[in-house]
Every structure is written in structure tokens, then in C-alpha cells.
Short mmCIF file of C-alpha atoms in Angstrom, two decimals:
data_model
loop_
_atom_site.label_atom_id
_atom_site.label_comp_id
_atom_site.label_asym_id
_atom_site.label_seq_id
_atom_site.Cartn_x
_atom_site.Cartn_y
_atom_site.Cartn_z
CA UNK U 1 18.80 21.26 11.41
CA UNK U 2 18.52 17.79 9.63
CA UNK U 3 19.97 18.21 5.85
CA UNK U 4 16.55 17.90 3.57
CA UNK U 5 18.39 16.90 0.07
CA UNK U 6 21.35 15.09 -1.13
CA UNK U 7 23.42 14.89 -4.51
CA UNK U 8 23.75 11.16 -5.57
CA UNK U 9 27.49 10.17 -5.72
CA UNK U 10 28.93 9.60 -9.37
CA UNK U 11 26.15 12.49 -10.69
CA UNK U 12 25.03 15.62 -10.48
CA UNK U 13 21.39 15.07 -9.15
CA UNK U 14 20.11 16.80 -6.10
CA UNK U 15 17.24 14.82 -5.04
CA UNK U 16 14.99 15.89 -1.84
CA UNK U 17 15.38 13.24 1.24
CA UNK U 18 12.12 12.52 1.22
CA UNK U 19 10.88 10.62 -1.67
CA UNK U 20 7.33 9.77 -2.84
CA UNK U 21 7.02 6.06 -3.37
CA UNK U 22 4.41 5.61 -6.39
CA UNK U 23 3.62 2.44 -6.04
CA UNK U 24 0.13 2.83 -3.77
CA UNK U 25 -1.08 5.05 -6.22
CA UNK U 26 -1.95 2.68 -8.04
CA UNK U 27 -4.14 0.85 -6.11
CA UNK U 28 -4.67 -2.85 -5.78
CA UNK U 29 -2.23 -5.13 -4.12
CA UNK U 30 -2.52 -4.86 -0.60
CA UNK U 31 -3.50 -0.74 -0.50
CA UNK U 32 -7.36 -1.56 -2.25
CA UNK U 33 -9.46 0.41 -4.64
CA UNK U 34 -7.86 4.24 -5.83
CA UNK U 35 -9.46 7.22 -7.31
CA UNK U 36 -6.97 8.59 -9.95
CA UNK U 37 -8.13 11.91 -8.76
CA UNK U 38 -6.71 11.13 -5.39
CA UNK U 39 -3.64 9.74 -6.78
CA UNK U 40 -2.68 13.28 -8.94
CA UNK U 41 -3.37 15.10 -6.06
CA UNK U 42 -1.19 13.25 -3.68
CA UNK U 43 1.62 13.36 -6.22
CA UNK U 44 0.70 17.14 -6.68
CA UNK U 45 0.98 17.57 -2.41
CA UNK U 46 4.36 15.80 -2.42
CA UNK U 47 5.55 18.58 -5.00
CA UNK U 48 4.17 21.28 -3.71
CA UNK U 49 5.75 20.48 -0.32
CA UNK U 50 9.08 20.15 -1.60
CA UNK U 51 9.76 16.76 -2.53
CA UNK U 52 11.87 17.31 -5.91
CA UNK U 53 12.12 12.58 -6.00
CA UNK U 54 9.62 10.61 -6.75
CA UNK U 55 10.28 6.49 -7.38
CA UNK U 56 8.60 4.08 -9.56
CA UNK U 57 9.05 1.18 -11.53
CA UNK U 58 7.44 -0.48 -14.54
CA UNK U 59 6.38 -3.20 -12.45
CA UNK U 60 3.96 -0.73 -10.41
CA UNK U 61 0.65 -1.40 -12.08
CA UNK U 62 2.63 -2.77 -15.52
CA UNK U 63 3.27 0.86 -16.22
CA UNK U 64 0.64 2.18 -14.86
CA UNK U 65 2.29 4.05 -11.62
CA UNK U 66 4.66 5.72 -14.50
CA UNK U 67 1.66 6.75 -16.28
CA UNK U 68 0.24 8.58 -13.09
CA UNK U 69 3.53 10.30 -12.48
CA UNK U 70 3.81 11.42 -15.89
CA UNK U 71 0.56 13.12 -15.99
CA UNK U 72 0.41 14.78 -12.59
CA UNK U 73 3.60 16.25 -13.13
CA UNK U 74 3.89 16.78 -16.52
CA UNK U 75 4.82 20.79 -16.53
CA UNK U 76 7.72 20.04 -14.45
CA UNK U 77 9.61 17.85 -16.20
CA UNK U 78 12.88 19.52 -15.52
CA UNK U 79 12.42 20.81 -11.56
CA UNK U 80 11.53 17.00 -10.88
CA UNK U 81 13.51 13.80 -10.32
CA UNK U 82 12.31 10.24 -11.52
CA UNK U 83 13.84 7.19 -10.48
CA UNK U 84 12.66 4.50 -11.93
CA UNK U 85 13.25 0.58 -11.87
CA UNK U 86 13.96 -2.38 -14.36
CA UNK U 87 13.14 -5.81 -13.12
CA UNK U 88 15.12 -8.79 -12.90
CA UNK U 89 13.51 -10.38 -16.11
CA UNK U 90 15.07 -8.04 -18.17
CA UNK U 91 18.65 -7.85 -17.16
CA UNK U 92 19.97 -9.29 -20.32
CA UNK U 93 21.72 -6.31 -22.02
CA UNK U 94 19.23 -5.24 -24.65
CA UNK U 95 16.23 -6.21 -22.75
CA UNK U 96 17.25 -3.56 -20.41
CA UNK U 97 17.95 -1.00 -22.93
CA UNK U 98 14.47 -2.00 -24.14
CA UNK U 99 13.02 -2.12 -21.08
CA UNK U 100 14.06 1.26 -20.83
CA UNK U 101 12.33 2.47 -24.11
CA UNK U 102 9.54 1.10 -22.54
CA UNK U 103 9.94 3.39 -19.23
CA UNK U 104 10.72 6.66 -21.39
CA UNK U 105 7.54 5.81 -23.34
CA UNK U 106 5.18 5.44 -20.08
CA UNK U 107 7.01 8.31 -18.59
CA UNK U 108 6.76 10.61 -21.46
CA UNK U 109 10.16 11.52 -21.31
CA UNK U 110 13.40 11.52 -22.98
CA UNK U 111 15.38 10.95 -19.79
CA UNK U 112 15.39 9.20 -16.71
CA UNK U 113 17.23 10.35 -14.11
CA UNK U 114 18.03 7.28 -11.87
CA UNK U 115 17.36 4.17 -13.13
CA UNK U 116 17.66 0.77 -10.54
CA UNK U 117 18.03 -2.51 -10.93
CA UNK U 118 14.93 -3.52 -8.73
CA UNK U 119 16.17 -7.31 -7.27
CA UNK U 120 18.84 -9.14 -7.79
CA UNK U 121 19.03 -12.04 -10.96
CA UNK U 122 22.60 -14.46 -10.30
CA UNK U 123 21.75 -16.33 -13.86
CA UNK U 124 22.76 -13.02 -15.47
CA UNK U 125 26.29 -11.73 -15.37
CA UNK U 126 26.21 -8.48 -13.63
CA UNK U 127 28.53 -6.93 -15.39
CA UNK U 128 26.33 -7.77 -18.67
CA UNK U 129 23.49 -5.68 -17.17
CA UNK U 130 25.64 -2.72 -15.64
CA UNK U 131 27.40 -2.54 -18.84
CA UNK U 132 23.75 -1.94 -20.12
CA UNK U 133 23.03 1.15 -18.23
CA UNK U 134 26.40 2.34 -18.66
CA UNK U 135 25.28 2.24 -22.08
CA UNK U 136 22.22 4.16 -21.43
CA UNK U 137 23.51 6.71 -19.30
CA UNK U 138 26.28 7.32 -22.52
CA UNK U 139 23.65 7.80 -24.43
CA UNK U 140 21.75 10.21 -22.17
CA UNK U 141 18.65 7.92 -21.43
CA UNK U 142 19.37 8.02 -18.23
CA UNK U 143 21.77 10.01 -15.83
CA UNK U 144 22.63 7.63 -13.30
CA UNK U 145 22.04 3.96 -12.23
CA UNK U 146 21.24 2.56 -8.95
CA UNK U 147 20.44 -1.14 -7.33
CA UNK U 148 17.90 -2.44 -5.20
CA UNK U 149 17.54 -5.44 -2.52
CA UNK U 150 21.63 -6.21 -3.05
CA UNK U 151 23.25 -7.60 -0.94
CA UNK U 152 26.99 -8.22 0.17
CA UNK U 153 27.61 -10.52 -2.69
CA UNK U 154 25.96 -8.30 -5.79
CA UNK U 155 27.30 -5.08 -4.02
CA UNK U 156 30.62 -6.67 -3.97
CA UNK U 157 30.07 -7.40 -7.66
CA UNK U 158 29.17 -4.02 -8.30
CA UNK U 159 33.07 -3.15 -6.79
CA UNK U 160 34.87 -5.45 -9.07
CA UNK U 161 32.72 -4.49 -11.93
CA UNK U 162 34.28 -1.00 -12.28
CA UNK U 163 30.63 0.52 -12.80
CA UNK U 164 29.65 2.80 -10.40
CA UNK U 165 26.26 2.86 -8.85
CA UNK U 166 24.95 5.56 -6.90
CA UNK U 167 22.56 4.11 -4.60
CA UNK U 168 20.62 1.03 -3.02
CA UNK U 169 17.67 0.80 -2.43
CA UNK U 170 16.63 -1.27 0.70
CA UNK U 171 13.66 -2.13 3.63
CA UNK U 172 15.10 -0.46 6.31
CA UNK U 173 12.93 1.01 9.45
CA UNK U 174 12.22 0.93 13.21
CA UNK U 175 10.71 -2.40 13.14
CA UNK U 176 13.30 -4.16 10.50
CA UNK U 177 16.93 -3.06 10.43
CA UNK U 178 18.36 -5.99 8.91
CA UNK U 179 20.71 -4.10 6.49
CA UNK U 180 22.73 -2.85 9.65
CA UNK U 181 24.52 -6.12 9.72
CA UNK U 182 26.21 -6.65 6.41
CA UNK U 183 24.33 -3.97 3.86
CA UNK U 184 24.82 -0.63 5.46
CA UNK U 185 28.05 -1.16 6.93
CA UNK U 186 29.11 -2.19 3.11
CA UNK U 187 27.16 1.02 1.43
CA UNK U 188 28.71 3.25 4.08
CA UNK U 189 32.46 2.09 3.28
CA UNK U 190 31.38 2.20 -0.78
CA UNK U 191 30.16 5.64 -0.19
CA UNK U 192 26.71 4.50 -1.94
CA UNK U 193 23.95 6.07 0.16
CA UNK U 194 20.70 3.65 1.07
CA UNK U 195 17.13 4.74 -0.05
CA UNK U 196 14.88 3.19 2.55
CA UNK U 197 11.63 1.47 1.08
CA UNK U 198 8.63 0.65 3.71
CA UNK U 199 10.19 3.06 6.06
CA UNK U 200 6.82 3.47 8.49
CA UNK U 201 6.41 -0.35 7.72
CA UNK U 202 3.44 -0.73 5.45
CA UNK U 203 1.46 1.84 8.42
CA UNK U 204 2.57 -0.34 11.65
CA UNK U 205 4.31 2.33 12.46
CA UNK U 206 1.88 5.24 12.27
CA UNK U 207 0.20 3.44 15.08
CA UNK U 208 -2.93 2.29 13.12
CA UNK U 209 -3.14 -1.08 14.24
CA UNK U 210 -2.90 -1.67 18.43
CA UNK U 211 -2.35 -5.67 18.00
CA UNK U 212 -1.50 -8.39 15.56
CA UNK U 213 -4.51 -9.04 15.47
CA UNK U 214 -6.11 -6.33 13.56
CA UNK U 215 -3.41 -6.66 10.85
CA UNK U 216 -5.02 -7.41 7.48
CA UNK U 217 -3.54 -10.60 6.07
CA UNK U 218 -2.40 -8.61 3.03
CA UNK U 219 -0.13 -6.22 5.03
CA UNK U 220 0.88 -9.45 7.23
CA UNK U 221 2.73 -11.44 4.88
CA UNK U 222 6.56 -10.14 6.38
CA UNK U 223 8.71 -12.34 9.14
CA UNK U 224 7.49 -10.17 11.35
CA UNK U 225 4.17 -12.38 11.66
CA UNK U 226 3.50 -16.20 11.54
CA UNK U 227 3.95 -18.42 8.35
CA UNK U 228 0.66 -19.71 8.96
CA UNK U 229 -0.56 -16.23 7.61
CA UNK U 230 -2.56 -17.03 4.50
CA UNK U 231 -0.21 -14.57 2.32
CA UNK U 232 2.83 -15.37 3.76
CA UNK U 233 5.76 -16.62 1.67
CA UNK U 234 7.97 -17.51 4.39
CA UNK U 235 8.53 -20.39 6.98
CA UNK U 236 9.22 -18.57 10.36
CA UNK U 237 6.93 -18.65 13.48
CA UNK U 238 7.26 -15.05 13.82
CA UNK U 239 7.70 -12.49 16.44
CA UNK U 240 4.41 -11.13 16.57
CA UNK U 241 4.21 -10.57 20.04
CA UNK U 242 7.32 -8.87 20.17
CA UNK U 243 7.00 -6.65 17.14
CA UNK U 244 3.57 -5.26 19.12
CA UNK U 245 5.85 -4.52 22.44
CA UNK U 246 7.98 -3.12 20.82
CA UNK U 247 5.52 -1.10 18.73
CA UNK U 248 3.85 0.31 21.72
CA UNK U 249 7.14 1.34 23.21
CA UNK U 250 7.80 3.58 20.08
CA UNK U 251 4.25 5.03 20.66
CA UNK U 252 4.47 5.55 23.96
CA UNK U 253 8.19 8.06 23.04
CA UNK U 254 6.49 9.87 20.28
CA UNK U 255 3.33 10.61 22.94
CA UNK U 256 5.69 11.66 25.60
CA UNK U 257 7.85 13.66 22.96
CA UNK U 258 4.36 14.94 21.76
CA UNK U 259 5.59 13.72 18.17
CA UNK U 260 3.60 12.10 15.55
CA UNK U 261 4.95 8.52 15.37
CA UNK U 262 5.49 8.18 11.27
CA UNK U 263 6.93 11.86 11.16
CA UNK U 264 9.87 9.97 14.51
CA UNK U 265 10.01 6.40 12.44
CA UNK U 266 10.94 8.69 9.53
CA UNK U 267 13.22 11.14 11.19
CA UNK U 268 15.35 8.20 13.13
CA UNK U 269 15.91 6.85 9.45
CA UNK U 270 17.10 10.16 8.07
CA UNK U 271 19.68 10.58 11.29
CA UNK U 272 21.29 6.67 10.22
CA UNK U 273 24.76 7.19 8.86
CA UNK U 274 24.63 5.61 4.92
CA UNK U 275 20.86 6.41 4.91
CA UNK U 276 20.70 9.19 2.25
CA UNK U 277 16.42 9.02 2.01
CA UNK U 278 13.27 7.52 2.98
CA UNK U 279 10.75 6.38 0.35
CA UNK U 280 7.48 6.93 1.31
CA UNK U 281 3.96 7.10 -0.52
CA UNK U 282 0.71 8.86 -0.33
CA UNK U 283 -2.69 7.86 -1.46
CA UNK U 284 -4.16 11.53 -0.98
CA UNK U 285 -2.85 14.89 -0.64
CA UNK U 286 -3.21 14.71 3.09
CA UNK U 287 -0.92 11.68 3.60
CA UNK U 288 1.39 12.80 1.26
CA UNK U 289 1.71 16.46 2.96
CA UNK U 290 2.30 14.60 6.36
CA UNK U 291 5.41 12.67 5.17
CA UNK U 292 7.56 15.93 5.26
CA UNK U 293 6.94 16.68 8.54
CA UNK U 294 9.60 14.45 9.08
CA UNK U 295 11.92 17.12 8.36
CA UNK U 296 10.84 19.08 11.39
CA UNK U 297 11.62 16.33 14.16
CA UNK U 298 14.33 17.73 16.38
CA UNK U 299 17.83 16.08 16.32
CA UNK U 300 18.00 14.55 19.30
CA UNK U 301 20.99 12.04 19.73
CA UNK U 302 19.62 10.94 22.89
CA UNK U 303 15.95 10.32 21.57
CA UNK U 304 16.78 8.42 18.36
CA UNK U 305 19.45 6.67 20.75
CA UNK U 306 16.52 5.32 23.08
CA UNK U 307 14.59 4.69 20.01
CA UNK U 308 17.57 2.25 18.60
CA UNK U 309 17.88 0.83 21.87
CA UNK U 310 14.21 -0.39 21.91
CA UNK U 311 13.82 -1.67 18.75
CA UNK U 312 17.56 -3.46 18.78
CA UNK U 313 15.73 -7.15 20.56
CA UNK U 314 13.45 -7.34 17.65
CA UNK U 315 16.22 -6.91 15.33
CA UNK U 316 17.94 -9.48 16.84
CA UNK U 317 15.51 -11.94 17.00
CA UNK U 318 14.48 -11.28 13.06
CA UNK U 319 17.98 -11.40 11.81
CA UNK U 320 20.26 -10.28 9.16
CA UNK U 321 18.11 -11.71 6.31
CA UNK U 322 17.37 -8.54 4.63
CA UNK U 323 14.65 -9.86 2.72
CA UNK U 324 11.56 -8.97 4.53
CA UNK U 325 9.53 -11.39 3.10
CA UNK U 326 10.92 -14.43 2.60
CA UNK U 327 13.10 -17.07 4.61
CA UNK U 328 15.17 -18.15 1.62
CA UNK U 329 16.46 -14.39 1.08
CA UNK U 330 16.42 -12.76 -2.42
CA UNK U 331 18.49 -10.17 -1.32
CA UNK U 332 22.20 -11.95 -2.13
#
């Protein structure tokens, strides 16, 4: 049966495997207009199905996303896990510990419980900013400290900084598994489990769109599709094509398998050694019920075997720039 929760390394947090992302909540961006009413309830759902994690970060809505969580879940403060992100502006020593003022305010809380580093900044000393939340976590602010988008070079920083972080979070799914180069291979020696953002791939993987075609430009701006997307940030010809084939080869498994195809993209994830959870959001109560089925996929060596198998051209031809959005990679 596949393990549901973890404890973070270098803590004593037991946080569930799936995690609700809180960004879409929010609205906006590239998810559209959102009824606050929706967005408690989803977060309510994701509770009441056993999801113990939810992730945020100021930058979701300037606060707003921490707002959201803070009121939905307000009574249980305690049975809960927040994770929560500072952004590269503030990696100067006391902006982060004010930045993280600013999160305990919006979170109406005295404590949060895994605070991340959300991208990378090289014009700040590392050390300067992980001696921060070292800081923080003395203090009781927060009770561990995690990283986001590093890669080899700021996780090997990380090592020689003597501060131990105690997890990364990274796009990783069916569609991009860029981190299997250099990343996971590196988090899997550290012992510092992976939390996998855009797991279903911003829904091309819960077989809503058939073709490239019907992709909104907003939810097209990855190297998966051409530069000459109005969005897009990068300058790659893409592999739409390709990502489509290989698309309707995963649907065509998770028909045969009678599986739902987010619930397989999900469980393959959770069955990848260094991968400790999957970050995944909910605009309603029904989406956010359905990310859990997850948990009752079969493990099937031989399935999520075929499924790498599939999937491993497009991986090659995208890469092992882990940043999924841009050519001249962020993640360093």
C-alpha cells in the first residue's frame, strides 16, 4: 500500500503526501475569476480528506492565498501544516525575518511550520539568508526551512553551508522530468525529499485538452510549446507535437487500466525514489476531493515502468533545464 505521509528530515513534522497547492485559490493569473466561497470549501475538502499540508507563499495574491488559508482553517491551527514561501527579493537577512512577520501576520499565526526559499537569488550570499531562518526557526517562528527551484549549484551551497534544509521544492511530472538528471539524483544522496509543484501539469494531464491547439495561451507559456506563444518567456521551438503523443499514450494506459489519468500522473510521482509529495490545488471541493484518490492507484512496478518508458523521448528532447519556463534557467 503506497505510504500516504512523511516526516521532513531535520524535524519533527509529519506532513500528508498529498499537499494542497493554494495558489489557484486565488484566482487570476492563468486559473480566471474565483468565488471565495469556492476557495474555503476546496481548502475545507482537502482537510476533510486527509491532507494534514497545505503550501503557499506571500507572493500568491500578495498575501492573499495566506489570507484564504488562514480563514478556512482557522480552528485547526495545530492538526494542520503550513508551508509557506519567502521570495528572492527578500533574502537579505532581516528582510527575511521581516518577510516572515509579514507571513505570521497574513497567516494569523505564531508559527510556521516550513518555511522555503521560493527561487534562487546568486547576488545574495546563501549562507546570509539560511543563517536567517536558522534564526527564525531558534526563535520558534518557524520549525523548519526548505528551498525551491535549486539546483546543483545552490543545493551544493546548501551542503557547505552547514544549514540543513529539509526539502525542495521542484516541477516534476509525467510530461517534464527534468530534475531526474542532476536535481533528484542530488536530493536523493542529501537525503532531502522533493515536493513536486505542477504535478498533473497545469491540467494537460487530466486529459482536458486533446491537442495543442486547444491550449489557452496562458497555460501555454512552458518549453513544452512554441516561443512564438504570446506568453511565452522562452526561445525554444517546442515539442508540441510530441508532448500531445505522448499525452495520448498516457490516456490511452489509464483507459485500459480503467484509472483516472490525474489520480496515475499523481501516483507515478509518489512511487519516484527522492519524491516525498505532490503539490496539487483545488478550485472547488470536488477537485480538491479527487486529488487523493491518488492514494488508491495500485503499485504496479510494471505499470509506472511503461509509464516512464513513454514519457522518457519527451524528456529527452526537453532537457535537463529544470526551469519549465524559461531557456536561460533560473533554477542554478
Amino acid at each position: 500500500m503506497m505510504k500516504t505521509s512523511i516526516t521532513l528530515p531535520h524535524s519533527d513534522i509529519e506532513i500528508s503526501r498529498i499537499i494542497f497547492g493554494c495558489w489557484a485559490i486565488v484566482g487570476g493569473f492563468n486559473w480566471g475569476p474565483q468565488e471565495e466561497r469556492d476557495s474555503y470549501a476546496a481548502l475545507r475538502a482537502a482537510y476533510d480528506s486527509g491532507v494534514n499540508c497545505f503550501d503557499t507563499a506571500e507572493a500568491y495574491g500578495g498575501g492573499h492565498s495566506e489570507n484564504l488559508l488562514a480563514k478556512a482553517l482557522k480552528g485547526e491551527r495545530h492538526r494542520i501544516v503550513i508551508a509557506s514561501k519567502v521570495g528572492p527579493q527578500d533574502f537579505a537577512g532581516g528582510d527575511v525575518i521581516k518577510a516572515c512577520e509579514r507571513g505570521l501576520r497574513n497567516l494569523q499565526t505564531d508559527y510556521i511550520d516550513l518555511y522555503q526559499l521560493h527561487w534562487p537569488n546568486p547576488e545574495i550570499p546563501l549562507e546570509e539568508t539560511l543563517g536567517a531562518l536558522q534564526q527564525l526557526k531558534d526563535a520558534g517562528k518557524i520549525r523548519a526551512y526548505g528551498v525551491s527551484n535549486f539546483g546543483k549549484k545552490s543545493l551544493d551551497e546548501c551542503r557547505q553551508s552547514g544549514f540543513s534544509i529539509s526539502s525542495n521544492q521542484m516541477a516534476y511530472n509525467l510530461l517534464f522530468r527534468a530534475i531526474e538528471y542532476e536535481v533528484l539524483p542530488l536530493s536523493i544522496e542529501d537525503g532531502v525529499p522533493v515536493l513536486c509543484y505542477s504535478p498533473i501539469m497545469q491540467g494537460l494531464l487530466t486529459g482536458k485538452f486533446s491537442n495543442w491547439t486547444e491550449v489557452p495561451d496562458d497555460r501555454a507559456r512552458t518549453r513544452h510549446f512554441t516561443k512564438d506563444r504570446p506568453l511565452s518567456r522562452h526561445q525554444e521551438e517546442g515539442r508540441e507535437e510530441l508532448t500531445f503523443q505522448t499525452i495520448s499514450l498516457i490516456k490511452r494506459i489509464s483507459d485500459e487500466q480503467g484509472l483516472d489519468m490525474s489520480a496515475l500522473s499523481l501516483a507515478w510521482l509518489l512511487n519516484q525514489q527522492g519524491v516525498g509529495g505532490v503539490i496539487v490545488g483545488g478550485r472547488n471541493a470536488d477537485q480538491a476531493r479527487r486529488n487523493v484518490r491518488a492514494y488508491d492507484i495500485p503499485s504496479d512496478p510494471a505499470l509506472f515502468e511503461e509509464l516512464t518508458s513513454i514519457t522518457t523521448p519527451l524528456k529527452e528532447h526537453l532537457g535537463a533545464n529544470a526551469d519549465l519556463w524559461q531557456t536561460d534557467s533560473r533554477v542554478i
